[in-house]
């Protein structure tokens, strides 16, 4: 490696902890971050921790063999650095082999780290694959000995790399090729590459490995490399270029598998035990996006237009809803100047969230539905129709009607005005479409649509307010099942928009049930992947960790990859679990004045302890049903 920066330029005595005092994973991270901060290597300790935790959320950096390499590439780092810590007792670090970690290297890369720094950090990752090197570090008694061991090993590896660069024999006789990549491209990418190369040498298998790291693609596979290979190993946790492997046997696994199960992967490659990759195919990382795209292509026009409005409306729901939730932290009635609990900041928050963001929801919904139908000329009539729906009390249903009404009115106007002289073509989009579109949409909304829809909404709200407990539970069960049925599709959105409408009418119990039921599918799947590992593939178990966060944040779509992979078993499990959560929430009388937020709006949830019981019960039901219904996974 042609590199003037050495590892000991990044790891110095003032960033070595010898020994670590921490006894938990988070404490280890805090201690190493604090050491970097004390040494003046960070701009922000808090931002560094956020970046480190974000990387851990994608998959533990405890790689087994007693090693953990937490790392981040972030603006929180002032100077590229490495912190080292040693724990003789070991710390549970969610390692791949379930063993305690003893050696901890925290890699801190600047957001604009140059190539020399990145190559040096990658070199450290390669060094740690050597068992003798790791043993030497565990026997070191001083910081100086640690630095001396690392310097000696660095010179040894650099010499080996130069020999490899000079040799062309491997490239000519390649039989297996591989690609490694991880989200940050600093540690796991190069460790997997090094592990594959070393194990291939032991087994007498020729291999060429392409790395997709922070410094870009290195050792890129040529078309000849790919053509000559028996199979392709893709050990990656991020998107890599896949179409070049069309027609080849491809074995795709998380990057951690490239570190831990190298022999198995290489044997599978030699024996061609994998799937033939088809051009335009999808990797596991693309699964959810591919499923959504395929589903969208088959959607009827009505659904496409509706979802275009809903997707553009949701940022107003989420942002405005959380701001409203913040206002409730001062007290549910703190926005009322006539109430003793009044607080001026609470009122400002309510004005921003409820008075502005929420007021824009229905116009935006209608505007983007109309735009989806009639392109840009439909947007203004849709917005006006939506605003009329919002101010008249016809709510979401009125807004949906306004969007479709405006869109098709403009489509009709385009046909009617198509015969005008070409000289008038320029005034159509600037004058005729907005003038006539707004006027006609407004007349229909005022004289035909708004009043009956508003009356229906009022009647529905009155009916819900007068429902008994038994009926309320049934409603909660129905709403809960709807939330899990298509996880972000029209049935889910129908339940969600119903809950929003009830909040607007001052009835906060239905939406509490809806959010509990919407949190349950990802949480239930996450719990199942933790408790019943045999039912899920390695990739699914890794994705299950992320599902905990998605579920807690009320992002029901986190369950889609699992449902798409096994719909006949997964969807019924999700529906029953969510129905239980929704029914219990209504039974306990839980209330939710905010439309979104998951656990982040817990302080404003009425009867929140029993609300958590509702979610936990639904989560357990889903997990247990998955255990019963799903077959053991086949990797």
XYZ file of N, CA and C in Angstrom, residues 40-134:
285
model
N -9.186 15.802 22.200
C -9.392 16.887 21.244
C -9.637 16.437 19.817
N -10.114 15.205 19.651
C -10.320 14.673 18.295
C -11.742 14.901 17.768
N -12.659 15.372 18.615
C -14.065 15.496 18.211
C -14.532 16.939 18.239
N -15.486 17.240 17.367
C -16.192 18.522 17.414
C -17.389 18.451 18.354
N -18.004 17.274 18.431
C -19.194 17.107 19.258
C -19.275 15.668 19.751
N -19.214 15.503 21.059
C -19.320 14.164 21.641
C -20.712 13.569 21.376
N -21.746 14.414 21.507
C -23.123 13.929 21.337
C -23.369 13.467 19.902
N -22.906 14.253 18.920
C -23.114 13.875 17.519
C -22.318 12.622 17.156
N -21.150 12.483 17.752
C -20.356 11.279 17.508
C -21.106 10.045 18.006
N -21.714 10.158 19.188
C -22.444 9.008 19.714
C -23.645 8.688 18.832
N -24.324 9.709 18.359
C -25.469 9.464 17.468
C -25.024 8.716 16.212
N -23.876 9.118 15.661
C -23.373 8.465 14.453
C -22.970 7.020 14.739
N -22.342 6.789 15.888
C -21.934 5.435 16.267
C -23.162 4.555 16.472
N -24.165 5.084 17.170
C -25.382 4.305 17.425
C -26.144 4.030 16.128
N -26.115 4.991 15.208
C -26.781 4.779 13.919
C -26.132 3.610 13.180
N -24.806 3.533 13.254
C -24.111 2.395 12.618
C -24.444 1.089 13.331
N -24.525 1.114 14.654
C -24.860 -0.102 15.400
C -26.272 -0.571 15.077
N -27.170 0.381 14.794
C -28.552 0.017 14.472
C -28.630 -0.764 13.165
N -27.644 -0.580 12.289
C -27.618 -1.306 11.020
C -27.065 -2.713 11.183
N -26.486 -3.005 12.327
C -25.879 -4.307 12.590
C -24.714 -4.124 13.540
N -24.621 -5.015 14.514
C -23.581 -4.869 15.526
C -22.190 -4.909 14.903
N -21.291 -4.076 15.426
C -19.900 -4.083 14.979
C -19.054 -5.022 15.834
N -19.726 -5.804 16.692
C -19.030 -6.881 17.383
C -18.917 -8.049 16.423
N -17.717 -8.281 15.865
C -17.573 -9.228 14.756
C -17.193 -10.628 15.209
N -17.072 -10.853 16.523
C -16.656 -12.151 17.013
C -15.171 -12.203 17.263
N -14.713 -13.363 17.732
C -13.285 -13.551 18.047
C -12.802 -12.541 19.084
N -13.738 -12.017 19.901
C -13.338 -11.086 20.948
C -13.090 -9.672 20.476
N -13.568 -9.318 19.266
C -13.282 -7.997 18.687
C -14.577 -7.216 18.473
N -14.520 -5.924 18.700
C -15.587 -5.008 18.314
C -14.943 -3.775 17.692
N -15.518 -3.328 16.569
C -14.965 -2.161 15.871
C -16.071 -1.147 15.629
N -16.572 -0.483 16.659
C -17.556 0.581 16.410
C -16.910 1.683 15.585
N -17.636 2.218 14.607
C -17.013 3.215 13.738
C -18.059 4.128 13.138
N -17.601 5.299 12.699
C -18.490 6.272 12.072
C -17.664 7.223 11.220
N -18.304 7.715 10.177
C -17.720 8.749 9.328
C -18.664 9.936 9.423
N -18.255 10.991 10.116
C -19.190 12.047 10.478
C -18.482 13.383 10.683
N -19.247 14.466 10.536
C -18.717 15.810 10.773
C -18.417 16.042 12.245
N -18.878 15.131 13.115
C -18.581 15.265 14.547
C -17.105 15.027 14.841
N -16.376 14.440 13.876
C -14.953 14.147 14.062
C -14.113 15.317 13.546
N -13.240 15.825 14.400
C -12.349 16.930 14.022
C -11.120 16.411 13.290
N -10.530 15.317 13.803
C -9.313 14.743 13.247
C -9.484 13.232 13.145
N -9.201 12.633 11.988
C -9.306 11.175 11.873
C -8.492 10.500 12.970
N -9.130 9.598 13.698
C -8.495 9.016 14.873
C -8.986 7.608 15.133
N -8.232 6.896 15.979
C -8.626 5.582 16.459
C -8.473 5.574 17.971
N -9.487 5.069 18.663
C -9.388 4.860 20.113
C -9.364 3.361 20.364
N -8.494 2.930 21.285
C -8.388 1.506 21.607
C -8.679 1.287 23.082
N -9.440 0.224 23.365
C -9.705 -0.145 24.741
C -9.600 -1.648 24.907
N -9.125 -2.103 26.060
C -9.003 -3.532 26.339
C -9.721 -3.862 27.643
N -10.552 -4.897 27.589
C -11.258 -5.367 28.773
C -10.892 -6.825 29.005
N -10.226 -7.117 30.104
C -9.814 -8.491 30.395
C -11.017 -9.377 30.656
N -12.019 -8.832 31.375
C -13.221 -9.609 31.701
C -14.120 -9.798 30.481
N -14.088 -8.863 29.565
C -14.932 -8.924 28.382
C -16.279 -8.260 28.605
N -16.897 -7.844 27.512
C -18.182 -7.144 27.548
C -19.107 -7.753 26.491
N -20.359 -7.975 26.859
C -21.359 -8.430 25.876
C -21.602 -7.309 24.868
N -21.319 -7.575 23.588
C -21.379 -6.523 22.570
C -22.224 -6.962 21.373
N -23.182 -7.858 21.601
C -24.019 -8.380 20.513
C -23.157 -8.953 19.393
N -22.077 -9.649 19.772
C -21.153 -10.165 18.772
C -21.771 -11.303 17.985
N -21.256 -11.510 16.786
C -21.817 -12.525 15.891
C -21.695 -13.926 16.460
N -20.657 -14.195 17.254
C -20.492 -15.531 17.824
C -21.013 -15.619 19.256
N -21.737 -14.551 19.698
C -22.332 -14.512 21.040
C -21.292 -14.617 22.155
N -20.030 -14.338 21.837
C -18.974 -14.326 22.844
C -18.677 -12.880 23.261
N -18.115 -12.733 24.457
C -17.767 -11.389 24.926
C -16.621 -10.806 24.096
N -16.651 -9.495 23.960
C -15.575 -8.790 23.249
C -14.563 -8.268 24.261
N -13.295 -8.347 23.883
C -12.210 -7.877 24.759
C -11.423 -6.730 24.130
N -11.278 -6.762 22.810
C -10.514 -5.730 22.101
C -11.482 -4.793 21.389
N -11.368 -3.497 21.695
C -12.281 -2.506 21.121
C -11.480 -1.430 20.384
N -11.759 -1.299 19.107
C -11.158 -0.224 18.311
C -12.289 0.663 17.812
N -12.340 1.912 18.264
C -13.336 2.845 17.755
C -12.682 3.699 16.670
N -13.193 3.584 15.449
C -12.652 4.316 14.308
C -13.488 5.572 14.091
N -12.850 6.714 14.140
C -13.523 8.003 13.947
C -12.968 8.653 12.687
N -13.766 8.673 11.641
C -13.338 9.261 10.361
C -14.084 10.566 10.125
N -13.397 11.560 9.616
C -14.049 12.825 9.290
C -14.968 12.623 8.088
N -15.936 13.534 7.949
C -16.893 13.409 6.858
C -16.207 13.487 5.500
N -15.100 14.240 5.421
C -14.371 14.385 4.159
C -12.999 13.713 4.240
N -12.942 12.581 4.970
C -11.666 11.888 5.145
C -11.031 11.584 3.790
N -9.724 11.854 3.660
C -9.065 11.625 2.376
C -8.715 10.146 2.207
N -8.288 9.809 1.011
C -8.064 8.413 0.671
C -6.987 7.777 1.547
N -5.938 8.521 1.867
C -4.857 7.963 2.678
C -5.357 7.551 4.057
N -6.188 8.397 4.664
C -6.742 8.061 5.975
C -7.626 6.813 5.884
N -8.467 6.758 4.869
C -9.387 5.630 4.735
C -8.635 4.323 4.524
N -7.567 4.360 3.749
C -6.786 3.151 3.523
C -6.085 2.696 4.796
N -5.660 3.652 5.596
C -5.014 3.305 6.861
C -6.014 2.654 7.811
N -7.234 3.219 7.878
C -8.268 2.639 8.732
C -8.639 1.246 8.241
N -8.686 1.072 6.937
C -9.001 -0.244 6.374
C -7.909 -1.250 6.716
N -6.667 -0.800 6.740
C -5.554 -1.678 7.066
C -5.697 -2.237 8.479
N -6.135 -1.424 9.412
C -6.346 -1.900 10.776
C -7.358 -3.040 10.792
N -8.417 -2.899 10.017
C -9.435 -3.938 9.949
C -8.833 -5.252 9.464
N -7.945 -5.173 8.471
C -7.296 -6.376 7.957
C -6.384 -7.007 9.018
N -5.672 -6.184 9.752
C -4.749 -6.686 10.774
C -5.480 -7.506 11.835
N -6.692 -7.091 12.161
C -7.429 -7.749 13.239
C -7.910 -9.141 12.857
N -7.819 -9.512 11.587
C -8.196 -10.855 11.180
C -7.126 -11.879 11.526
N -5.954 -11.419 11.939
C -4.841 -12.308 12.295
C -4.936 -12.676 13.772
N -5.136 -13.976 14.039
C -5.316 -14.422 15.430
C -4.079 -14.156 16.280
N -2.887 -14.364 15.715
C -1.648 -14.134 16.473
C -1.539 -12.667 16.887
N -1.947 -11.766 15.994
C -1.916 -10.335 16.300
C -2.868 -10.009 17.456
N -4.048 -10.600 17.417
C -5.021 -10.353 18.495
C -4.492 -10.877 19.826
